[in-house]
XYZ file of N, CA and C in Angstrom:
846
model
N 46.340 -12.179 2.729
C 44.998 -10.941 2.902
C 43.810 -11.865 2.760
N 43.225 -11.305 4.415
C 41.615 -12.048 4.463
C 40.742 -12.027 3.277
N 39.665 -12.719 3.459
C 38.947 -12.538 1.308
C 37.263 -11.376 2.130
N 37.259 -11.134 1.794
C 35.840 -10.036 1.873
C 34.970 -11.251 2.349
N 34.329 -10.495 3.663
C 32.936 -11.579 3.382
C 31.758 -10.532 3.884
N 30.934 -11.362 3.550
C 29.414 -11.209 3.844
C 28.055 -11.179 4.793
N 27.684 -10.577 5.014
C 27.029 -10.862 6.269
C 25.019 -10.396 5.551
N 24.308 -11.342 5.599
C 22.694 -10.770 5.911
C 21.800 -11.574 7.419
N 21.114 -10.206 7.661
C 20.926 -10.000 8.828
C 19.372 -10.336 8.700
N 18.981 -10.094 7.565
C 17.459 -10.551 7.757
C 16.487 -10.742 5.743
N 16.578 -10.861 5.320
C 15.796 -10.935 3.971
C 14.675 -11.307 4.292
N 13.412 -11.163 3.121
C 12.766 -11.502 2.460
C 11.525 -10.946 1.737
N 10.150 -11.591 1.459
C 9.360 -10.756 0.583
C 8.664 -10.668 1.385
N 7.898 -9.515 2.034
C 7.155 -8.740 2.916
C 5.848 -8.339 2.009
N 4.220 -8.188 2.199
C 2.905 -7.876 1.191
C 2.270 -7.232 2.295
N 2.332 -6.045 2.128
C 1.313 -5.460 3.461
C 0.042 -5.035 3.357
N -1.420 -5.396 3.924
C -2.586 -5.099 3.477
C -3.021 -3.668 4.724
N -2.051 -3.854 5.516
C -2.079 -2.609 6.862
C -1.635 -1.929 5.994
N -2.015 -0.889 7.708
C -0.845 0.843 7.170
C 0.098 -0.120 8.014
N 1.439 0.718 7.416
C 2.732 0.013 8.198
C 3.659 1.087 8.031
N 4.498 1.450 9.136
C 4.991 3.289 8.828
C 6.414 1.686 9.853
N 7.854 2.084 9.830
C 9.069 1.814 10.291
C 9.918 2.898 9.846
N 10.470 3.965 10.713
C 11.343 4.525 10.551
C 12.742 4.208 10.783
N 14.379 4.482 10.489
C 15.627 4.609 10.732
C 16.700 5.890 10.741
N 16.746 6.859 12.410
C 17.308 7.790 12.120
C 18.772 7.656 11.514
N 19.008 6.136 11.986
C 20.851 6.260 11.146
C 20.271 4.577 10.641
N 20.727 3.976 9.208
C 20.355 2.500 8.822
C 21.309 1.578 9.319
N 21.494 0.662 10.413
C 22.949 0.388 10.743
C 23.468 -0.778 10.577
N 22.919 -0.824 9.439
C 23.959 -1.631 7.899
C 23.343 -1.039 6.053
N 23.797 -2.288 6.035
C 22.723 -2.131 4.537
C 21.753 -2.719 4.374
N 20.891 -1.449 3.294
C 19.264 -2.118 2.778
C 18.682 -2.289 1.862
N 18.936 -3.275 1.623
C 19.089 -3.152 -0.179
C 16.739 -3.817 -0.269
N 16.206 -3.029 -0.532
C 14.370 -2.726 -0.928
C 13.713 -2.646 -2.501
N 13.561 -3.607 -3.229
C 12.499 -3.721 -4.278
C 11.390 -4.299 -3.996
N 10.691 -2.782 -4.636
C 8.617 -3.069 -4.580
C 8.660 -3.389 -5.734
N 7.355 -4.863 -5.287
C 7.607 -5.526 -7.178
C 6.050 -5.466 -6.460
N 4.594 -4.316 -6.447
C 3.402 -4.832 -6.586
C 3.143 -3.253 -5.362
N 2.086 -3.012 -6.070
C 1.603 -1.532 -5.644
C 1.904 -0.496 -4.964
N 2.396 0.202 -4.175
C 2.944 2.139 -4.207
C 3.688 2.316 -2.855
N 4.377 2.693 -2.394
C 3.924 3.408 -1.264
C 5.430 4.754 -1.332
N 5.731 4.914 0.166
C 6.632 6.143 -0.359
C 7.345 6.280 1.008
N 8.582 7.077 0.841
C 9.271 6.949 1.736
C 10.319 7.578 1.805
N 10.625 8.717 3.166
C 11.450 9.538 4.127
C 12.900 9.593 3.734
N 14.237 9.128 2.331
C 14.524 9.039 2.549
C 15.994 10.236 2.362
N 16.539 10.343 3.700
C 18.262 11.695 3.607
C 17.181 12.993 3.643
N 15.669 12.845 4.106
C 14.849 14.311 4.096
C 14.074 14.089 3.135
N 14.593 13.498 2.122
C 13.061 13.127 0.714
C 12.474 12.770 0.508
N 10.617 13.213 0.106
C 10.145 12.068 0.599
C 9.798 10.836 -1.555
N 10.362 10.025 -1.617
C 10.124 9.349 -2.433
C 8.599 8.383 -2.997
N 8.253 8.357 -4.315
C 7.346 7.217 -3.963
C 7.468 6.084 -4.433
N 7.453 5.065 -3.697
C 7.703 3.900 -4.894
C 6.832 3.050 -5.503
N 7.027 2.570 -6.716
C 5.752 2.138 -7.377
C 7.014 0.880 -7.596
N 5.732 0.221 -8.456
C 6.870 -1.505 -8.821
C 8.231 -1.366 -9.721
N 8.988 -1.723 -9.244
C 10.704 -1.306 -9.707
C 11.618 -0.584 -9.610
N 10.983 -0.073 -8.329
C 12.108 1.151 -7.751
C 12.844 -0.077 -6.636
N 13.763 0.507 -7.191
C 15.704 0.312 -5.927
C 15.628 0.801 -5.081
N 15.629 0.485 -4.179
C 16.533 1.155 -2.514
C 17.601 0.455 -2.325
N 19.362 1.427 -2.419
C 20.271 0.925 -2.282
C 21.400 1.749 -1.293
N 20.679 2.080 -0.125
C 20.790 2.579 0.827
C 22.270 2.302 2.129
N 23.377 2.976 2.260
C 24.352 2.092 3.900
C 23.938 2.532 4.657
N 24.297 2.534 5.516
C 24.821 2.517 6.126
C 25.116 3.770 6.736
N 24.165 3.828 8.198
C 24.207 5.655 8.932
C 22.960 6.300 7.984
N 22.122 6.381 6.862
C 21.194 6.649 6.006
C 19.912 6.679 7.140
N 19.409 8.461 6.719
C 17.837 7.632 7.210
C 16.949 8.099 6.571
N 16.783 6.717 6.835
C 15.112 6.092 6.202
C 14.033 5.678 7.585
N 12.747 6.004 6.132
C 10.992 5.786 6.873
C 10.734 5.500 5.477
N 9.696 4.212 5.539
C 8.683 3.617 5.491
C 7.744 4.130 5.594
N 6.620 4.794 3.916
C 4.516 4.798 4.720
C 4.252 3.827 3.493
N 3.081 3.119 4.390
C 2.654 1.692 3.417
C 1.559 2.674 4.594
N 0.514 2.971 2.989
C -1.072 3.048 3.084
C -1.244 3.950 3.957
N -0.663 4.925 3.293
C -0.378 5.931 4.143
C -1.658 7.351 3.307
N -2.009 8.460 3.405
C -1.599 9.956 2.260
C -0.772 9.767 1.925
N -0.246 9.575 0.312
C 0.640 10.804 -0.005
C 1.117 11.470 -0.781
N 2.559 12.054 -1.330
C 2.217 13.460 -1.347
C 1.018 13.869 -2.957
N 0.893 12.316 -3.080
C 0.603 12.849 -4.795
C -1.779 12.498 -4.248
N -1.529 12.066 -2.955
C -3.110 12.410 -2.272
C -4.042 10.771 -2.535
N -2.763 10.124 -3.124
C -3.213 8.737 -3.291
C -3.273 8.232 -1.653
N -5.001 6.691 -2.269
C -4.013 5.780 -0.848
C -4.148 4.752 -0.469
N -2.800 4.537 -1.428
C -2.339 2.529 -1.729
C -3.163 1.770 -0.689
N -3.243 0.556 -0.845
C -4.415 -0.608 0.084
C -3.001 -1.443 0.483
N -2.338 -1.624 -0.884
C -1.506 -2.765 -0.818
C 0.148 -2.457 -1.537
N 1.360 -2.942 -0.984
C 2.303 -3.005 -0.867
C 3.097 -4.523 -0.869
N 3.499 -4.412 -1.882
C 5.391 -6.013 -1.508
C 6.597 -5.767 -2.206
N 7.443 -6.355 -1.269
C 9.016 -5.754 -1.703
C 10.246 -6.656 -1.302
N 10.671 -7.359 -1.895
C 11.728 -8.185 -1.501
C 12.159 -7.285 -1.030
N 12.916 -6.629 0.174
C 14.432 -7.147 1.040
C 15.284 -7.312 1.259
N 15.885 -6.804 2.129
C 17.499 -7.567 2.649
C 18.019 -6.351 3.763
N 18.414 -7.096 4.717
C 19.864 -5.619 5.476
C 20.423 -7.002 5.148
N 21.888 -6.351 5.141
C 22.810 -6.796 5.462
C 24.469 -5.870 5.907
N 25.216 -6.475 6.089
C 27.406 -5.862 6.563
C 28.046 -7.053 6.015
N 29.128 -6.047 5.726
C 30.505 -6.843 5.657
C 31.701 -5.547 4.762
N 32.305 -6.054 4.594
C 33.481 -5.699 3.639
C 33.531 -5.904 1.993
N 32.774 -7.054 1.748
C 32.267 -7.097 0.327
C 31.599 -5.995 -0.311
N 30.427 -5.635 0.799
C 29.395 -4.602 0.474
C 30.060 -3.022 0.613
N 31.357 -3.438 1.448
C 31.593 -1.884 1.461
C 32.727 -1.440 0.626
N 33.150 -2.308 -0.173
C 34.160 -2.087 -1.599
C 33.069 -1.804 -2.465
N 31.903 -2.824 -2.898
C 31.097 -2.813 -3.449
C 29.994 -1.436 -3.885
N 30.323 -0.438 -2.857
C 28.901 0.616 -3.064
C 30.417 1.513 -3.188
N 31.435 1.717 -2.809
C 33.062 2.221 -2.994
C 32.962 2.172 -4.193
N 33.165 0.841 -4.681
C 34.243 1.062 -6.800
C 33.587 2.108 -7.008
N 31.538 2.644 -7.196
C 30.951 2.734 -7.706
C 29.806 3.264 -6.908
N 30.030 5.024 -7.687
C 28.347 5.566 -6.505
C 27.537 4.577 -7.406
N 26.705 3.912 -6.305
C 25.069 3.804 -6.615
C 24.050 4.651 -5.856
N 22.869 4.828 -7.470
C 21.933 5.367 -6.310
C 20.848 4.911 -5.428
N 20.955 5.990 -4.637
C 19.994 5.660 -3.631
C 18.072 4.634 -4.284
N 18.370 5.657 -5.040
C 16.332 4.755 -5.040
C 17.105 5.237 -7.282
N 16.741 4.107 -7.795
C 17.019 3.670 -8.954
C 15.661 2.655 -9.578
N 16.019 2.658 -11.608
C 13.930 2.316 -10.893
C 14.851 1.786 -12.523
N 14.474 0.363 -12.494
C 14.838 -1.426 -12.982
C 13.802 -1.697 -13.429
N 13.598 -3.207 -13.989
C 13.100 -3.827 -14.911
C 13.233 -5.099 -13.397
N 12.384 -5.630 -12.589
C 12.204 -6.697 -12.122
C 11.682 -8.314 -12.893
N 12.319 -8.766 -13.996
C 12.900 -9.698 -14.340
C 12.101 -10.966 -13.388
N 12.195 -12.644 -14.419
C 12.405 -13.361 -13.426
C 13.896 -13.760 -13.185
N 14.518 -13.421 -14.083
C 16.243 -14.125 -13.191
C 16.686 -13.457 -12.071
N 16.805 -12.139 -11.862
C 15.955 -10.850 -11.009
C 16.051 -11.787 -9.763
N 14.124 -11.808 -9.905
C 13.117 -12.147 -8.763
C 13.896 -13.353 -7.905
N 13.940 -14.475 -9.017
C 14.122 -16.085 -8.941
C 15.387 -16.016 -8.094
N 16.553 -15.046 -8.793
C 17.871 -14.904 -7.733
C 17.603 -14.776 -6.416
N 16.380 -12.859 -6.627
C 16.437 -13.050 -5.064
C 15.563 -13.897 -3.974
N 14.566 -15.165 -4.231
C 13.822 -15.963 -3.580
C 14.904 -16.680 -3.544
N 16.025 -17.123 -3.947
C 17.166 -17.962 -3.246
C 17.554 -18.076 -2.198
N 18.091 -16.163 -2.523
C 19.147 -16.050 -0.939
C 17.262 -16.328 -0.111
N 16.133 -15.868 0.148
C 15.424 -16.032 0.684
C 15.879 -17.770 1.554
N 15.316 -18.404 0.993
C 15.998 -19.781 0.773
C 16.481 -20.645 1.380
N 18.097 -19.295 0.791
C 19.129 -19.835 1.893
C 19.153 -19.752 3.194
N 18.736 -18.421 2.795
C 19.256 -17.852 4.390
C 18.214 -18.541 5.476
N 16.860 -18.986 5.055
C 15.693 -19.293 6.021
C 16.091 -21.252 6.210
N 17.527 -21.214 5.475
C 17.078 -23.014 5.573
C 18.688 -23.427 6.694
N 19.942 -21.737 6.396
C 20.678 -21.687 7.422
C 20.080 -21.145 8.942
N 18.931 -20.622 8.747
C 18.572 -20.389 10.403
C 17.405 -21.114 11.247
N 16.678 -22.224 10.136
C 16.263 -23.471 10.585
C 17.698 -24.423 10.558
N 18.760 -24.331 11.095
C 19.714 -25.818 11.123
C 20.711 -24.817 12.481
N 20.615 -26.001 13.326
C 21.028 -26.002 14.369
C 22.983 -25.285 14.666
N 22.974 -26.702 13.939
C 24.927 -26.831 13.188
C 25.021 -26.118 11.798
N 24.737 -25.049 11.740
C 25.182 -24.195 10.210
C 26.077 -24.959 9.518
N 26.401 -25.602 8.549
C 28.116 -25.358 7.513
C 28.221 -24.266 7.323
N 30.126 -24.721 7.160
C 31.119 -23.623 6.666
C 30.304 -22.959 5.791
N 30.374 -23.662 4.954
C 29.725 -23.856 3.409
C 28.411 -23.490 2.982
N 27.870 -23.523 3.483
C 25.823 -22.831 4.094
C 26.144 -21.062 3.856
N 27.126 -21.232 5.253
C 27.515 -19.202 5.427
C 28.013 -18.802 3.645
N 29.339 -19.868 2.679
C 29.281 -19.170 2.082
C 28.920 -19.037 0.499
N 27.721 -20.115 0.588
C 26.587 -19.491 -0.004
C 26.207 -18.640 -0.565
N 25.901 -18.326 0.614
C 24.696 -17.502 1.131
C 25.820 -16.089 0.912
N 26.584 -16.170 1.502
C 27.655 -15.084 0.633
C 28.313 -15.038 -0.597
N 28.403 -15.627 -1.607
C 28.404 -15.463 -2.984
C 26.876 -15.295 -3.554
N 25.560 -15.561 -3.385
C 25.136 -15.173 -3.444
C 24.350 -14.544 -3.517
N 24.311 -13.784 -2.539
C 24.975 -11.859 -2.340
C 24.683 -11.277 -2.876
N 26.927 -11.335 -3.631
C 27.347 -10.669 -4.143
C 26.510 -11.474 -5.767
N 26.277 -12.334 -6.304
C 25.859 -12.015 -7.066
C 24.933 -11.147 -7.108
N 23.906 -11.425 -6.652
C 22.114 -10.618 -6.230
C 23.129 -8.856 -6.995
N 23.636 -8.634 -5.627
C 24.203 -7.059 -5.328
C 24.676 -6.504 -7.663
N 25.773 -7.703 -8.022
C 25.759 -7.122 -9.174
C 24.843 -7.087 -10.192
N 24.628 -7.629 -9.992
C 23.415 -8.174 -10.627
C 22.372 -6.958 -10.956
N 21.967 -6.408 -9.229
C 21.071 -5.463 -9.643
C 21.477 -4.510 -9.891
N 23.115 -3.854 -10.307
C 24.358 -2.733 -10.353
C 23.900 -3.074 -12.285
N 24.044 -4.271 -12.596
C 23.644 -4.228 -13.877
C 22.920 -4.065 -15.064
N 21.456 -4.522 -13.445
C 19.711 -3.238 -14.018
C 19.961 -2.531 -13.954
N 20.314 -1.570 -12.554
C 20.771 -0.381 -13.080
C 20.872 0.299 -13.696
N 22.715 -0.466 -14.418
C 23.522 0.497 -15.360
C 22.802 0.685 -16.843
N 21.560 -0.781 -16.951
C 21.485 -1.096 -18.342
C 20.280 0.427 -18.172
N 18.388 0.091 -17.255
C 17.492 1.227 -17.349
C 18.410 1.848 -17.490
N 19.564 2.903 -16.909
C 19.821 4.195 -16.854
C 20.604 4.535 -18.846
N 20.873 2.681 -19.137
C 21.283 3.301 -20.600
C 20.471 3.968 -21.457
N 20.820 4.292 -22.131
C 20.762 4.658 -24.213
C 20.184 3.788 -24.557
N 18.755 4.045 -24.445
C 18.854 1.851 -25.882
C 17.191 2.620 -27.087
N 16.374 1.684 -27.199
C 15.471 2.629 -28.283
C 14.161 1.491 -27.584
N 13.718 2.946 -26.451
C 12.357 2.413 -25.653
C 11.106 2.442 -27.023
N 10.666 1.423 -26.342
C 9.048 1.663 -26.635
C 8.542 3.436 -26.382
N 7.384 3.488 -27.530
C 6.947 4.650 -27.163
C 5.873 4.957 -25.347
N 6.041 6.540 -25.423
C 6.309 6.973 -24.102
C 5.118 6.468 -22.873
N 3.982 6.194 -24.174
C 1.859 6.447 -24.280
C 2.483 4.419 -23.924
N 3.801 3.425 -24.347
C 3.415 2.447 -24.470
C 3.593 2.505 -22.791
N 4.939 2.783 -22.773
C 5.183 2.754 -20.991
C 3.899 3.053 -20.203
N 3.150 4.058 -20.565
C 1.886 5.444 -19.645
C 1.169 3.199 -19.657
N 1.362 3.030 -20.690
C 0.021 2.358 -20.709
C 0.113 0.517 -19.963
N 1.709 -0.021 -19.795
C 2.475 -1.139 -18.833
C 2.278 -0.294 -17.310
N 2.432 0.433 -16.958
C 2.318 1.182 -15.887
C 2.022 1.730 -14.987
N 0.248 1.726 -15.777
C -0.962 1.801 -15.869
C -1.291 0.037 -15.361
N -1.253 -0.243 -15.963
C -1.159 -1.838 -16.306
C -1.118 -2.582 -14.676
N 0.574 -2.402 -14.339
C 1.299 -3.345 -13.590
C 1.190 -2.420 -11.700
N 0.198 -0.935 -12.128
C -0.355 -0.282 -10.957
C -1.954 -1.477 -10.787
N -2.119 -1.396 -11.448
C -4.043 -1.898 -11.737
C -4.286 -2.685 -11.800
N -4.122 -3.885 -12.625
C -4.153 -5.038 -12.152
C -4.337 -6.151 -11.657
N -4.472 -5.865 -10.277
C -4.339 -6.575 -9.284
C -6.028 -5.683 -8.584
N -6.882 -5.100 -8.910
C -7.783 -4.207 -8.966
C -8.514 -4.792 -10.617
N -9.592 -3.834 -9.792
C -10.483 -3.690 -11.640
C -11.097 -2.984 -12.846
N -9.736 -3.016 -13.053
C -9.446 -1.902 -14.839
C -10.332 -2.653 -15.869
N -10.540 -1.110 -16.780
C -11.359 -0.866 -18.660
C -10.223 -0.815 -18.864
N -10.107 -1.420 -20.596
C -9.465 -0.848 -21.056
C -9.218 0.700 -21.634
N -10.156 1.016 -21.270
C -10.775 2.235 -21.523
C -10.056 3.293 -21.196
N -10.015 2.770 -18.939
C -8.551 3.794 -18.505
C -7.645 3.850 -18.453
N -6.899 2.029 -19.304
C -5.439 2.405 -19.577
C -5.447 3.286 -20.368
N -6.376 3.104 -21.319
C -6.081 4.138 -23.277
C -6.402 5.861 -22.396
N -7.338 5.851 -21.302
C -7.499 7.214 -21.576
C -6.589 7.554 -20.295
N -6.010 7.273 -19.588
C -4.342 7.211 -19.190
C -2.887 7.892 -20.043
N -3.022 7.267 -20.833
C -2.191 7.373 -21.918
C -2.596 8.398 -22.750
N -3.937 8.725 -23.019
C -3.642 10.111 -23.921
C -4.451 9.709 -25.782
N -4.443 7.706 -24.766
C -4.247 7.592 -26.620
C -6.212 6.710 -27.076
N -6.689 6.669 -27.953
C -8.820 6.014 -28.598
C -8.047 3.978 -26.939
N -8.550 3.966 -27.773
C -8.518 2.760 -26.932
C -7.885 0.945 -28.502
N -8.900 1.786 -29.410
C -8.472 1.194 -30.216
C -6.739 0.740 -30.730
N -6.661 2.776 -31.004
C -4.602 2.789 -30.452
C -3.996 2.199 -29.597
N -4.800 2.242 -28.414
C -4.066 1.899 -27.723
C -3.024 0.174 -27.383
N -4.399 0.179 -28.094
C -4.840 -1.854 -28.226
C -3.731 -2.323 -28.971
N -3.242 -1.430 -30.447
C -2.290 -2.077 -31.092
C -0.858 -1.340 -30.939
N -0.931 -0.686 -30.249
C 0.423 -0.296 -29.371
C 0.907 -1.375 -29.014
N -0.112 -1.452 -28.387
C 0.357 -2.191 -26.990
C 0.892 -3.795 -27.675
N 0.146 -4.484 -28.101
C 0.739 -5.452 -28.690
C 1.970 -5.052 -30.304
N 1.772 -3.601 -30.252
C 3.069 -3.896 -31.620
C 4.377 -4.215 -30.488
N 4.669 -3.728 -29.667
C 5.526 -3.642 -28.680
C 5.970 -4.358 -27.604
N 4.775 -4.605 -27.526
C 5.160 -5.166 -26.100
C 4.994 -6.908 -26.351
N 4.426 -7.357 -27.161
C 4.141 -8.259 -27.716
C 3.026 -9.617 -27.358
N 2.076 -8.738 -26.404
C 1.014 -9.508 -26.525
C -0.219 -8.337 -25.805
N -1.318 -9.370 -25.497
C -2.099 -8.322 -25.355
C -2.081 -7.113 -23.293
N -2.955 -6.381 -23.834
C -2.977 -5.991 -22.508
C -3.347 -6.383 -21.198
N -3.777 -7.010 -21.777
C -5.558 -8.471 -20.841
C -4.471 -9.286 -20.531
N -3.562 -9.535 -21.793
C -2.724 -10.480 -21.326
C -1.394 -10.085 -20.746
N -1.169 -8.944 -20.396
C 0.344 -8.498 -19.780
C -0.906 -8.458 -17.815
N -2.196 -8.485 -17.981
C -2.212 -7.646 -17.006
C -2.556 -9.371 -16.337
N -2.715 -10.487 -16.891
C -3.126 -11.376 -16.058
C -1.593 -12.157 -15.839
N -0.625 -12.226 -16.620
C 0.702 -12.098 -15.835
C 0.847 -11.439 -14.820
N 0.605 -10.089 -14.690
C 0.635 -9.632 -13.570
C 0.230 -10.178 -12.371
N -0.900 -10.461 -12.265
C -1.618 -10.877 -11.620
C -0.794 -12.020 -10.970
N -0.623 -12.868 -11.795
C -0.597 -14.124 -12.013
C 1.196 -15.045 -10.846
N 1.860 -12.919 -10.805
C 2.959 -12.835 -10.876
C 2.650 -13.224 -9.041
N 1.505 -11.511 -8.707
C 1.247 -11.494 -7.048
C 0.702 -12.688 -6.869
N -0.356 -13.288 -7.417
C -0.792 -14.419 -6.181
C 0.517 -15.393 -5.927
N 1.527 -15.629 -7.429
C 2.928 -16.737 -6.969
C 3.176 -16.655 -5.625
N 3.616 -14.849 -5.461
C 4.342 -14.538 -4.048
C 3.381 -13.980 -2.821
N 2.642 -14.206 -3.252
C 1.397 -14.612 -1.414
C 1.101 -15.822 -1.727
N 1.334 -17.235 -2.568
C 1.113 -18.324 -1.769
C 2.808 -18.935 -1.487
N 3.889 -17.750 -1.372
C 5.025 -18.727 -1.249
C 5.283 -18.055 -0.120
N 4.949 -16.309 0.050
C 5.430 -16.233 1.302
C 4.514 -15.411 1.890
N 2.865 -15.787 2.042
C 2.124 -14.851 3.432
C 0.992 -16.560 3.080
N 0.689 -16.480 3.918
C -1.065 -17.702 3.885
C -1.927 -17.362 4.429
N -2.121 -16.689 3.519
C -3.143 -15.532 3.157
C -4.285 -16.974 2.345
N -5.918 -17.380 2.647
C -5.820 -17.818 1.322
C -6.328 -17.818 0.717
N -6.621 -19.185 -0.347
C -6.253 -18.747 -2.156
C -7.703 -18.542 -2.225
N -8.952 -18.197 -1.634
C -10.060 -17.184 -1.978
C -9.698 -15.671 -2.070
N -8.806 -15.585 -0.606
C -8.614 -13.952 -0.547
C -7.464 -13.440 -1.883
N -6.773 -14.269 -1.668
C -5.490 -14.229 -3.177
C -6.171 -14.076 -3.930
N -7.232 -14.833 -4.697
C -7.778 -14.576 -5.789
C -8.829 -13.236 -6.155
N -9.056 -12.907 -4.847
C -10.250 -11.751 -4.510
C -8.896 -10.643 -5.475
N -8.263 -10.813 -4.033
C -7.107 -9.550 -3.574
C -5.604 -9.087 -4.894
N -6.556 -10.085 -6.225
C -5.232 -9.885 -7.175
C -5.552 -9.898 -8.701
N -6.779 -9.283 -8.048
C -7.957 -9.261 -9.911
C -8.365 -9.965 -10.297
N -8.793 -11.091 -9.558
C -9.134 -12.315 -10.330
C -11.025 -12.634 -10.373
N -10.838 -12.188 -9.275
C -12.648 -12.011 -9.033
C -12.803 -13.499 -8.036
N -13.657 -14.308 -8.938
C -13.557 -15.716 -8.387
C -13.063 -16.768 -7.638
N -13.405 -16.897 -7.027
C -11.844 -18.584 -6.759
C -11.322 -19.454 -8.615
N -12.503 -19.564 -8.622
C -12.679 -20.760 -10.565
C -11.814 -19.942 -11.281
N -12.573 -18.985 -11.614
C -11.122 -18.355 -12.295
C -9.700 -17.893 -12.150
N -9.035 -18.031 -11.190
C -8.270 -18.405 -10.977
C -7.423 -19.463 -10.657
N -8.735 -20.066 -10.312
C -8.306 -21.881 -10.164
C -7.399 -21.983 -11.879
N -9.007 -21.785 -13.018
C -8.952 -22.544 -14.066
C -7.483 -21.869 -14.849
N -6.949 -20.286 -14.953
C -5.526 -20.272 -15.262
C -4.483 -20.404 -14.243
N -4.748 -20.411 -13.220
C -3.258 -20.831 -12.937
C -2.470 -22.390 -13.600
N -4.044 -23.265 -13.693
C -3.955 -24.635 -13.682
C -3.628 -24.641 -15.334
N -3.299 -23.217 -16.205
C -2.983 -23.181 -17.068
C -1.672 -22.884 -17.367
N -2.024 -21.693 -16.034
C 0.457 -21.659 -16.860
C 0.765 -22.386 -16.024
N 0.381 -22.794 -14.625
C 1.469 -23.654 -13.329
C 1.401 -25.108 -13.963
N 0.434 -25.759 -15.140
C 0.085 -27.600 -15.339
C -0.584 -27.217 -13.365
N -0.391 -27.101 -12.353
C -1.444 -27.850 -11.493
C -2.239 -26.344 -10.783
N -3.318 -26.888 -10.198
C -3.942 -26.365 -9.251
C -3.398 -25.999 -8.470
N -4.256 -24.110 -8.309
C -3.125 -23.177 -6.456
C -3.442 -24.248 -5.135
N -4.002 -24.769 -4.967
C -4.088 -25.855 -3.531
C -3.065 -26.825 -3.900
N -3.134 -27.376 -4.410
C -1.650 -28.374 -5.311
C -0.037 -28.270 -5.142
N -0.447 -26.655 -5.882
C 0.992 -25.893 -5.428
C 1.822 -25.644 -4.723
N -0.142 -24.848 -3.759
C 0.783 -24.351 -1.635
C 0.985 -25.273 -1.557
N 0.548 -27.266 -1.531
C 0.770 -27.437 -0.391
C 2.291 -28.505 -0.955
N 1.992 -28.317 -1.695
C 4.619 -29.190 -2.458
C 4.716 -28.089 -1.691
N 4.148 -26.414 -1.673
C 5.474 -25.818 -1.588
C 5.958 -26.031 -0.124
N 4.853 -26.051 1.070
C 4.357 -26.007 2.440
C 5.312 -27.542 2.290
N 5.544 -28.482 1.260
C 6.048 -29.676 1.932
C 7.825 -29.444 1.101
N 7.410 -28.321 0.556
C 9.329 -28.611 0.573
C 9.794 -27.617 1.272
N 8.920 -26.845 1.851
C 9.360 -25.818 2.649
C 9.212 -26.447 4.584
N 8.528 -28.207 4.647
C 9.418 -28.956 6.032
C 10.292 -30.054 5.489
N 10.431 -29.500 4.586
C 11.578 -30.842 3.876
C 11.572 -32.504 3.484
N 9.945 -32.119 3.417
C 9.482 -34.043 2.607
C 9.655 -33.970 1.722
N 9.208 -32.776 1.223
C 9.622 -33.086 -0.716
C 10.964 -32.173 -1.086
N 11.425 -33.691 -2.201
C 12.833 -33.490 -2.937
C 12.913 -32.885 -3.705
N 11.987 -32.729 -4.083
C 11.254 -32.334 -5.294
C 11.729 -30.235 -5.619
């Protein structure tokens, strides 16, 4: 029996700051897309769907799909930024994986660090393969297994998100979602509390109790995560990254980033560039 294979056509991380539209009357391959920043909208099989951070799309070939970023949404908002991980792939293994159990076209998951690290590894290996003139068979095999691992990890994340558990109060979830959607801008604790229908003192207490950190600490984590993605996968200047990720002044971004990662943003980006060029083996 021949081994079931997969092939990634393209994959990466996308960050949009301007209007963007993409459309397929019939997808020629599988599309897997995870919204990680901001929000946008998609038209999937004729149904309009809002994509917020944590929204996962798993669309099989033949799906009708359109993506709208930075355009007026059904809720009347005007998203100005959107970040997502994506991949387009084909293969017998994907066919069997999707046939084994129904996969929701749209799901909400927790995009934890392990999942995102795995997706970044897929992207890095695909880039390495594309840069090599004589790709070795084991490189294709590695990407094949990484894709399978990512798909199984996503499937588990979907299952766990749908499973009944003891979630934090709905008000805390609203606080988290408000912070995730507004952290890269400027917001006040009063605005977050009002969004959740709580007083500021009650919101602060509940959030710390159930999340284990303050709302502003959580906002800083979201901002650092957004900044890290833009540093890794875009050429946006560091000053602009500081401004668009909610840090305001670059000096503050520099201080917070160094405290979290042990090196200033400029040195970190230069190390990424050396690693990408193959001159840094670390």
